[in-house]
Short mmCIF file of C-alpha atoms and ligand atoms in Angstrom, two decimals:
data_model
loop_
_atom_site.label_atom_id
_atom_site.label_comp_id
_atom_site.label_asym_id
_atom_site.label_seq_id
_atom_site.Cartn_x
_atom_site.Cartn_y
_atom_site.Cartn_z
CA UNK L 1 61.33 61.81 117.04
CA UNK L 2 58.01 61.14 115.74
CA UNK L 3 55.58 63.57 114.01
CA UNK L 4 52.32 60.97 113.78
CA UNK L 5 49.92 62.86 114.21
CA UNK L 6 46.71 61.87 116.79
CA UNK L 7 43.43 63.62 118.02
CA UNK L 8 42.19 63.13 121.33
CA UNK L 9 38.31 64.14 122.11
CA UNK L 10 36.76 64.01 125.15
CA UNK L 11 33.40 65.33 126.99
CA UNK L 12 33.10 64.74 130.83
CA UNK L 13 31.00 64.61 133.29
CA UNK L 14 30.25 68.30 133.10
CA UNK L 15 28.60 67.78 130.08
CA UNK L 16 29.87 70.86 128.77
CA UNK L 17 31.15 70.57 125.42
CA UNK L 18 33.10 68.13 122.86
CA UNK L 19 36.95 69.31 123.28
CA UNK L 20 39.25 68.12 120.42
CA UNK L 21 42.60 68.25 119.76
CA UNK L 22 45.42 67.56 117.36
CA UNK L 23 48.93 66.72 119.10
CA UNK L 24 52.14 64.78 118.26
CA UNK L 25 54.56 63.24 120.78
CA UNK L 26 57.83 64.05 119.98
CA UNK L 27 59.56 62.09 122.33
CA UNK L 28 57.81 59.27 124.98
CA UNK L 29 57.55 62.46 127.53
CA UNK L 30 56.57 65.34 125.67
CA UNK L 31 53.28 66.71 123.67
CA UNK L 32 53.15 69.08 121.22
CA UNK L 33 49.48 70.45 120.32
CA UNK L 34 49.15 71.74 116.78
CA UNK L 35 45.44 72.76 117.03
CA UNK L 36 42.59 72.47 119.50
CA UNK L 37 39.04 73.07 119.11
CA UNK L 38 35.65 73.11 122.07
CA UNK L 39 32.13 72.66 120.85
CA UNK L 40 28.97 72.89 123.38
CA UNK L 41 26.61 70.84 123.31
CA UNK L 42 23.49 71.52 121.37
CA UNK L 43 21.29 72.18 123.97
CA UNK L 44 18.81 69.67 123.09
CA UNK L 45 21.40 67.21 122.66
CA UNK L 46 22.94 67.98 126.15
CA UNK L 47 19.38 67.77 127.75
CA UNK L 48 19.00 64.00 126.78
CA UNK L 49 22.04 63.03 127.88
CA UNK L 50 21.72 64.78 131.38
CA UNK L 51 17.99 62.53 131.41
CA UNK L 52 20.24 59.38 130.55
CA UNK L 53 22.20 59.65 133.66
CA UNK L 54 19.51 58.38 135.35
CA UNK L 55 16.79 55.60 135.11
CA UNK L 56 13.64 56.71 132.94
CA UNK L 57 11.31 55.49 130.34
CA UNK L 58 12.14 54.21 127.13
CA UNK L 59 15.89 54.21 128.58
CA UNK L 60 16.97 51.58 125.57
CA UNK L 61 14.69 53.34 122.32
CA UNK L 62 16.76 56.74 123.92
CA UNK L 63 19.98 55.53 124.60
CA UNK L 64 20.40 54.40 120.91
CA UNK L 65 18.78 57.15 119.51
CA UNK L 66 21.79 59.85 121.45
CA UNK L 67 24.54 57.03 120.43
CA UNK L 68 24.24 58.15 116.90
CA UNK L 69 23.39 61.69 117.66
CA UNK L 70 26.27 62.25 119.54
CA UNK L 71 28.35 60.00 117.53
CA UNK L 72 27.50 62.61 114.67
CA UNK L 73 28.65 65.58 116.56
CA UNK L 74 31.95 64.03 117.94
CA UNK L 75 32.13 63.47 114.12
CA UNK L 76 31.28 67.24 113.45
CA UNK L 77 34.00 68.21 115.81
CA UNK L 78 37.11 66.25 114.59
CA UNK L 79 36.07 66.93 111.15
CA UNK L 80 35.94 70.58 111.82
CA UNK L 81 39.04 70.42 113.56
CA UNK L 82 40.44 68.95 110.73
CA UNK L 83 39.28 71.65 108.41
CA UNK L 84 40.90 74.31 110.34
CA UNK L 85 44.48 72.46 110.69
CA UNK L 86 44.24 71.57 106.87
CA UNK L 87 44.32 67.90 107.41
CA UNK L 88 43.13 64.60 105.43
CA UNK L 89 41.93 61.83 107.27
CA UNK L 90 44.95 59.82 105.59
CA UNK L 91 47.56 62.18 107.64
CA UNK L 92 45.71 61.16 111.04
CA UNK L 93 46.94 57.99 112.62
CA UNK L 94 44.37 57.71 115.44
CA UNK L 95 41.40 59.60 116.64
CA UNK L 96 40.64 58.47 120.65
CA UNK L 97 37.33 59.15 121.49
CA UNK L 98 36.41 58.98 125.20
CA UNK L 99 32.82 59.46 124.00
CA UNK L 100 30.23 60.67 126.69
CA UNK L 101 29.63 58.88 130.28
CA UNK L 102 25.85 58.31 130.85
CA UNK L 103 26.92 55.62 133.90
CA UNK L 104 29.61 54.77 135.57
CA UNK L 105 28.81 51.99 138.22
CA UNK L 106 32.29 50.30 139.11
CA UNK L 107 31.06 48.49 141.66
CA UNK L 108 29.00 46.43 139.46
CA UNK L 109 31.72 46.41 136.58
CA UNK L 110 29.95 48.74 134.52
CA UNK L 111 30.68 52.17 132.88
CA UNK L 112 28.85 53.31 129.37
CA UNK L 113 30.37 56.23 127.14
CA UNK L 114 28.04 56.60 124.07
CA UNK L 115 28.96 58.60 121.11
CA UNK L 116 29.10 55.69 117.92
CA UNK L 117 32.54 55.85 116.75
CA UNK L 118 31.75 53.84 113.63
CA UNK L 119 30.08 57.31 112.51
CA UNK L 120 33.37 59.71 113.51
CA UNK L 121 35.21 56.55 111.54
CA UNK L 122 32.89 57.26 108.51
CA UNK L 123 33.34 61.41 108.39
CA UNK L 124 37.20 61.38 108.98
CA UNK L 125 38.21 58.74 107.09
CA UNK L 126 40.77 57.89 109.76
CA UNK L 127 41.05 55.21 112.52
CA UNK L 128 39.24 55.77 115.69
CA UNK L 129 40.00 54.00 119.38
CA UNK L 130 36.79 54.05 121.49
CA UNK L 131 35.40 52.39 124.55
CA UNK L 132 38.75 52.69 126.15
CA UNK L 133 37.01 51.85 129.87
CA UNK L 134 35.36 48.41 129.59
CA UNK L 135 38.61 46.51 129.47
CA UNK L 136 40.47 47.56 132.58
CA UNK L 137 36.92 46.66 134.00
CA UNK L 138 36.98 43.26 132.70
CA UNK L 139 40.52 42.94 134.49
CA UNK L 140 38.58 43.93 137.89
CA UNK L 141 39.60 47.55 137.48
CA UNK L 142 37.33 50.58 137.92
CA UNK L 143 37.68 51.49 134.48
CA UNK L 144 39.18 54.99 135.92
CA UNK L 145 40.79 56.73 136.27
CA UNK L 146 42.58 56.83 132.98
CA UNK L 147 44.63 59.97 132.50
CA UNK L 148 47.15 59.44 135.29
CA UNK L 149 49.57 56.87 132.64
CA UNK L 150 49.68 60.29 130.76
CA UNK L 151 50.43 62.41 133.78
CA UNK L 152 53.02 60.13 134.48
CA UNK L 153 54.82 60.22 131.04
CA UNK L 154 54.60 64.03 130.85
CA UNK L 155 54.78 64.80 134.26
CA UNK L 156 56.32 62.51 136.30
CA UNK L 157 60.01 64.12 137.66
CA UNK L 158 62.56 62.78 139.99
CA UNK L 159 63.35 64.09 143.33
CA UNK L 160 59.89 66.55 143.17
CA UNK L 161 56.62 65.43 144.35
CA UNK L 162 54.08 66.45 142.13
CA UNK L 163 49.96 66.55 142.09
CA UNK L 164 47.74 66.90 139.23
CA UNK L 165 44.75 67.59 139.97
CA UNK L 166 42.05 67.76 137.22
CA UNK L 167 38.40 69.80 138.09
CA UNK L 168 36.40 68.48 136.24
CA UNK L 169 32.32 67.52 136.84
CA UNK L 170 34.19 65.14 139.22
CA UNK L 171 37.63 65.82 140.45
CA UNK L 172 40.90 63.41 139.98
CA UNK L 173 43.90 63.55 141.29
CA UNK L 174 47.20 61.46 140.05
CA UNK L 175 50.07 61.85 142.98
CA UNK L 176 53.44 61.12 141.33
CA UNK L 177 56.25 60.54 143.85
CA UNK L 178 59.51 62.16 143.76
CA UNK L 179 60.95 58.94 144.69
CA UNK L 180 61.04 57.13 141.12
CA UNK L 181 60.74 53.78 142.75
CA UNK L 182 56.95 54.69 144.03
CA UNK L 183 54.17 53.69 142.19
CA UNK L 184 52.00 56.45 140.88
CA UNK L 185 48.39 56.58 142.78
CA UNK L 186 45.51 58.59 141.60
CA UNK L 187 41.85 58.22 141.68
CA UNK L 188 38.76 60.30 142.01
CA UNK L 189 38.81 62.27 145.11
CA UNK L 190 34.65 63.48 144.68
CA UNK L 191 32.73 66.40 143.51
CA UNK L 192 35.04 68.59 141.37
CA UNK L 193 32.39 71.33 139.80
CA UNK L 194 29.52 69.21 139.33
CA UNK L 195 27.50 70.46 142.56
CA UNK L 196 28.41 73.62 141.95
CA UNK L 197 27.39 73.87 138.55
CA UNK L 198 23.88 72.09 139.76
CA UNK L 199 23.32 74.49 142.23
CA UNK L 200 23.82 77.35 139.76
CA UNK L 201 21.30 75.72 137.34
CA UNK L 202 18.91 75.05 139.97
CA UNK L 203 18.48 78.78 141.39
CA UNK L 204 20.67 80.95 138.79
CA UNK L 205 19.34 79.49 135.83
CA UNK L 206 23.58 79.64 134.62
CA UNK L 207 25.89 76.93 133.99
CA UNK L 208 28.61 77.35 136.39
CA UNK L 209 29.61 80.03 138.41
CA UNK L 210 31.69 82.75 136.75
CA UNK L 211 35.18 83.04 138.18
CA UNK L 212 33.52 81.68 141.46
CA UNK L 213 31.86 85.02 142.07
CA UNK L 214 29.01 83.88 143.37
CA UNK L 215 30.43 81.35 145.94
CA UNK L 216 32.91 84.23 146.92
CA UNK L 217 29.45 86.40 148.19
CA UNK L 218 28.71 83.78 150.95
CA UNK L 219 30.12 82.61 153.79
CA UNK L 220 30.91 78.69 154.94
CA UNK L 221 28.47 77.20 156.37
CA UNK L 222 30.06 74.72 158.79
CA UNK L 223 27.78 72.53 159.87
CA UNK L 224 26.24 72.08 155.91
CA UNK L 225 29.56 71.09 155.57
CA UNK L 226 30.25 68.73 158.02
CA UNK L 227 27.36 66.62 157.01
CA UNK L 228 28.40 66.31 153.43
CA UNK L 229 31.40 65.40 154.28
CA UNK L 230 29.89 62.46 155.69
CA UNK L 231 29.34 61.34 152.36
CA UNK L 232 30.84 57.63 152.38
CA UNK L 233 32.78 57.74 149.38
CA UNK L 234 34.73 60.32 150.79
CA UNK L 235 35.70 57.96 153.54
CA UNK L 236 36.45 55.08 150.64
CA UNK L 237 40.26 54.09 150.21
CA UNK L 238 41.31 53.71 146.48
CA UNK L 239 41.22 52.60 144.04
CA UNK L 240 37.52 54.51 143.63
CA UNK L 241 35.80 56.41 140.79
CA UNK L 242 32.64 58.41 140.99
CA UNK L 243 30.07 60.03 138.69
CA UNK L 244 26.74 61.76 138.45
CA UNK L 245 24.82 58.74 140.27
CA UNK L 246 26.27 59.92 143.39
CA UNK L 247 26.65 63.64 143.24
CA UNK L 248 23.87 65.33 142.28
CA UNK L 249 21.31 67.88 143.16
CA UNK L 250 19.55 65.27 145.48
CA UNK L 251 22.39 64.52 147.32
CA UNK L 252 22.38 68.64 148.43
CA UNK L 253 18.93 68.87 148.69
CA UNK L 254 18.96 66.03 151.37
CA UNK L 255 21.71 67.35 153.21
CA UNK L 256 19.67 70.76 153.83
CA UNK L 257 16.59 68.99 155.13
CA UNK L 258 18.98 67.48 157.72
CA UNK L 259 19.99 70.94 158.75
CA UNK L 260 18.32 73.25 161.83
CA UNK L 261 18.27 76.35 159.62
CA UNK L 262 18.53 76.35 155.50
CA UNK L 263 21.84 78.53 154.84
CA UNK L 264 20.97 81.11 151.73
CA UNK L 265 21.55 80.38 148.32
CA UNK L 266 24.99 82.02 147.98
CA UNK L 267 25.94 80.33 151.55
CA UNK L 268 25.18 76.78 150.25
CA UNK L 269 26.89 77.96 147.03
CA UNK L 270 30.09 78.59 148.96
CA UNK L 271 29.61 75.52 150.93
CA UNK L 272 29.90 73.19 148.09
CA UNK L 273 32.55 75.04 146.85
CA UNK L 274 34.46 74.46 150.04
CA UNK L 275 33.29 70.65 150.11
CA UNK L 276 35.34 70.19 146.34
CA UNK L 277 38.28 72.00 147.91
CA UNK L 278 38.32 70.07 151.56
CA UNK L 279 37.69 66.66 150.00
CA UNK L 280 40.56 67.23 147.57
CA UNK L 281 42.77 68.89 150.07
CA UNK L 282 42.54 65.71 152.38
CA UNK L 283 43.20 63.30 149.75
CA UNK L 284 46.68 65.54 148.51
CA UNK L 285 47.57 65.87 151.69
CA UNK L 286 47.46 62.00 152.50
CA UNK L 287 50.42 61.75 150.33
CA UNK L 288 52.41 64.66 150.85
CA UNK L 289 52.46 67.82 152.56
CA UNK L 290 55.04 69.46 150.14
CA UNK L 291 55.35 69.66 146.44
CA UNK L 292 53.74 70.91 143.26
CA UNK L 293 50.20 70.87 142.86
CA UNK L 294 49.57 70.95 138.66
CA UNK L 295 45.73 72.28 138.12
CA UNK L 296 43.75 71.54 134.72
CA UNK L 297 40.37 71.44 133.48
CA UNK L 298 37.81 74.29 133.52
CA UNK L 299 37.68 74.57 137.58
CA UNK L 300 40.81 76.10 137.02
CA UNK L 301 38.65 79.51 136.51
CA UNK L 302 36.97 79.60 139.59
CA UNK L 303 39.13 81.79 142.08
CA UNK L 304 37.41 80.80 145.11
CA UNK L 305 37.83 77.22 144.58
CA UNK L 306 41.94 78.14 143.88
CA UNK L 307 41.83 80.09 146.79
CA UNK L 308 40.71 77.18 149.08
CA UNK L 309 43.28 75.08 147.77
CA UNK L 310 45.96 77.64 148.48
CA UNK L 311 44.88 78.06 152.08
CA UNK L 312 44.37 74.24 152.59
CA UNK L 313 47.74 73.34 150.81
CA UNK L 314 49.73 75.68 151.94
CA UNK L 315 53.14 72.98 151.38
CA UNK L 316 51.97 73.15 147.69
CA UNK L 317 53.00 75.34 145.18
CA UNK L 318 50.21 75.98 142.63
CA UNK L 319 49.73 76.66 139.01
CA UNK L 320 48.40 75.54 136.38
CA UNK L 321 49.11 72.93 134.27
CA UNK L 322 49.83 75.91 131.44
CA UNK L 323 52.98 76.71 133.21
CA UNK L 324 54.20 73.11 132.30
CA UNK L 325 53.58 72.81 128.56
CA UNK L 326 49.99 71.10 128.53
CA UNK L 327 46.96 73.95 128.46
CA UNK L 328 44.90 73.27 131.34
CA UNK L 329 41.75 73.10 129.18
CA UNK L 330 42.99 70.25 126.86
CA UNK L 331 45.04 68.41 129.21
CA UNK L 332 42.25 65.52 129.48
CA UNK L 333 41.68 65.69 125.63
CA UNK L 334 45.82 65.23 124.80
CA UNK L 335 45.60 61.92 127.25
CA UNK L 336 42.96 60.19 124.84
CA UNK L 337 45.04 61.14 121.84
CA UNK L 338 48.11 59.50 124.12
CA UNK L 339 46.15 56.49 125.04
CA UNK L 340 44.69 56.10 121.49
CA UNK L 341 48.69 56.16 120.61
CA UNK L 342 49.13 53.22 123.05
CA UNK L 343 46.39 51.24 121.75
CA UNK L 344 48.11 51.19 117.96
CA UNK L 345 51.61 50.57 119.90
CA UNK L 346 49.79 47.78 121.96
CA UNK L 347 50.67 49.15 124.91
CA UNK L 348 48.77 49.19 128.69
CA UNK L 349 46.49 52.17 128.62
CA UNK L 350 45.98 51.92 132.49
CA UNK L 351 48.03 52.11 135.58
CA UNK L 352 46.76 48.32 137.39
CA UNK L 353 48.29 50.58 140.52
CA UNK L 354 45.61 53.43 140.07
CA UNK L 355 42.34 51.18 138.65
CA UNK L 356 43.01 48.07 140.26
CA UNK L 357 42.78 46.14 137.40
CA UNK L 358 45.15 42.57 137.55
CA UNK L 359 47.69 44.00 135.43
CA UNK L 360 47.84 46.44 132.61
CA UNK L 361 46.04 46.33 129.62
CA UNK L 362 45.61 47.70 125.91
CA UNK L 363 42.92 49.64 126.13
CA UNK L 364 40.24 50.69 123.56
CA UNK L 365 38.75 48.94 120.41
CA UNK L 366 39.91 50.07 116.96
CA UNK L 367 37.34 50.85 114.21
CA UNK L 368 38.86 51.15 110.29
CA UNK L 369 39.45 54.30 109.18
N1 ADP K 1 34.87 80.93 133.82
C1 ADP K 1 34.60 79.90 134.64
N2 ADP K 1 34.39 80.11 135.96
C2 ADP K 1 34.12 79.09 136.78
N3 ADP K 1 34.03 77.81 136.38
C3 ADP K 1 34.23 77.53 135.08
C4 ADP K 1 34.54 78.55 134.14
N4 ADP K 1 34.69 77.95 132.93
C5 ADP K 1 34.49 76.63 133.11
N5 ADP K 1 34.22 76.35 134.40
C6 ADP K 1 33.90 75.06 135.00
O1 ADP K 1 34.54 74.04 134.28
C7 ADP K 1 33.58 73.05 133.90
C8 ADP K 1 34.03 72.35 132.65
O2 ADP K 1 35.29 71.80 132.92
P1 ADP K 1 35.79 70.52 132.17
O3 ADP K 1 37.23 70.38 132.48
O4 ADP K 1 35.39 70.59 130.74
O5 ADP K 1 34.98 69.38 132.91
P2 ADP K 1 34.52 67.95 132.34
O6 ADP K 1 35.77 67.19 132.05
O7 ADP K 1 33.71 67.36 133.44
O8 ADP K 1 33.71 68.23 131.10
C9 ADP K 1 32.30 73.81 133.78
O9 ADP K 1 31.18 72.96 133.91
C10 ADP K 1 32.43 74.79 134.93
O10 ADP K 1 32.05 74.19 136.15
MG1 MG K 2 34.13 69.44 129.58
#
């Protein structure tokens, strides 16, 4: 039994907000979360790291200038956190911070999170693990996925095969095998919310859509989607990651000019919905075509996207990761507080099986407290 206690904080690709949490682990296989905590981004803040993600001006002067920025408000947020659970920096045994992804380029060994650590070191008082990626890269990895080593620990149950799949910007899934003797496999399976959300900014002027309302107006539009289904990553075997260099608003734009007749805005919306929930469906079902599928992350809202699933998967019994002790929403935050845990114990972060690294690793550097 062990009551250390961690945080975890991450921000994906969705560029939504800072989540933060404080958890022990019990027991190797369980979490317990004692408080949580989500912070948007400053708009300003979340503006120049959406013009990071791709080439520009002045890329170095800016990309040090939103290190320390967001380093300060990953700081904000743990120490906030902190406030509210009435804890000292000295009662904290590691803070893992994912930081923010402005690239992630696997192909040429190369993924950047941002977000200086040394400053979240500074505020709390308490050690941080950062730049948990680079490592399994240097070992020939793809730096990602990283959460499925926690899925397994928590999730992982003989004799049922189970799928967690995480919607995020991008979505990942982590397939672990009834059949204890299989290695666990999971990678990025494409587009999670990330299109959908940039389709809503582009003509709704609103971050995501609500529930899936929108998408739930409009109808399929088949032939939109058979051409972005020709996407080549989608044809890609693992191990393979993905970010914002590949899916973005160009990418949808350039698969309407191809088309005889535009589909209307709440058609396309619909479209790319379906897209998230095909490409996904095909990957799950490459594994199994019975089990569990475990949802988290904040696709978990958006009914027409659930929907899909359901009537693609129908061997799969659905529900969120809630229903299995780990809050959808903080599921991804809890794994850096597990893999910050692993860096302390010296322990492989990564799954060589899922990134492709040589072996496992210890991932993460350590900064003082
Ligand atoms: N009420 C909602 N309805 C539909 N989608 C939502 C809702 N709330 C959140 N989302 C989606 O979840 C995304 C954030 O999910 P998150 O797991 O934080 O992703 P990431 O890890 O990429 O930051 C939002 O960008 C949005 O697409
Ligand atoms: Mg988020």
């Amino acid at each position: 039994m062990s009551t250390a206690i961690y945080m975890g904080m991450m921000s994906g690709t969705s560029m939504d907000a800072v989540d933060a949490v404080l958890v022990t682990f019990p027991t190797d296989h369980s979490v317990q979360l004692l408080a949580s905590i989500s912070r948007p981004w400053p708009d300003d803040l979340r503006q120049s790291l959406l013009d990071l993600c791709h080439p520009g001006e002045q890329e170095l002067y800016r990309l040090a200038r939103l290190d320390g920025d967001c380093g300060d408000f990953f700081a904000a947020t743990a120490a906030a956190l902190m406030q509210e659970y009435g804890v000292r920096g000295d009662a904290i045994a590691a803070i893992g911070s994912h930081g923010q992804t402005i690239r992630h380029e696997p192909g040429i060994g190369h993924s950047l999170q941002i977000g200086d650590p040394n400053r979240i070191a500074e505020v709390c008082a308490c050690p941080v693990v950062a730049d948990f990626r680079r490592r399994d890269l240097a070992a020939g990895g793809q730096g990602a996925p990283l959460v499925p080593a926690f899925h397994a620990a928590l999730l992982r149950q003989a004799g049922i095969d189970r799928c967690v799949l995480n919607l995020g910007g991008m979505a990942n899934i982590t397939w672990l095998d009834g059949r204890p003797e299989r290695a666990v496999s999971g990678y990025d399976t494409g587009p999670g919310n990330v299109l959908i959300d940039t389709w809503m900014q582009e003509r709704h002027h609103l971050p995501y859509d609500p529930q899936g309302r929108h998408a739930a107006a409009g109808h399929i539009d088949g032939d939109m989607l058979q051409l972005l289904l020709q996407h080549p990553y989608f044809a890609q075997s693992a191990p393979k990651s993905v970010g914002r260099e590949t899916f973005h608003l160009n990418f949808i734009e350039q698969t309407l000019t191809r088309l005889t007749r535009r589909p209307d805005d709440n058609d396309i919306l619909r479209t790319l919905t379906r897209l998230t929930a095909v490409s996904v469906a095909d990957c799950i079902s490459a594994h199994g075509e019975h089990g569990e599928l475990i949802l988290c992350g904040g696709g978990v809202h958006n009914l027409t996207l659930q929907a899909d699933l359901g009537e693609l998967l129908p061997g799969f019994k659905l529900s969120d990761s809630d229903a299995y002790g780990i809050p959808a929403q903080w599921m991804e935050a809890m794994a850096f507080a597990w893999l910050a845990r692993a860096r302390l114990e010296r322990q492989p972060g990564n799954l060589a099986a899922v990134t492709g690294a040589r072996g496992g690793r210890c991932l993460g550097a350590l900064y003082a407290p």
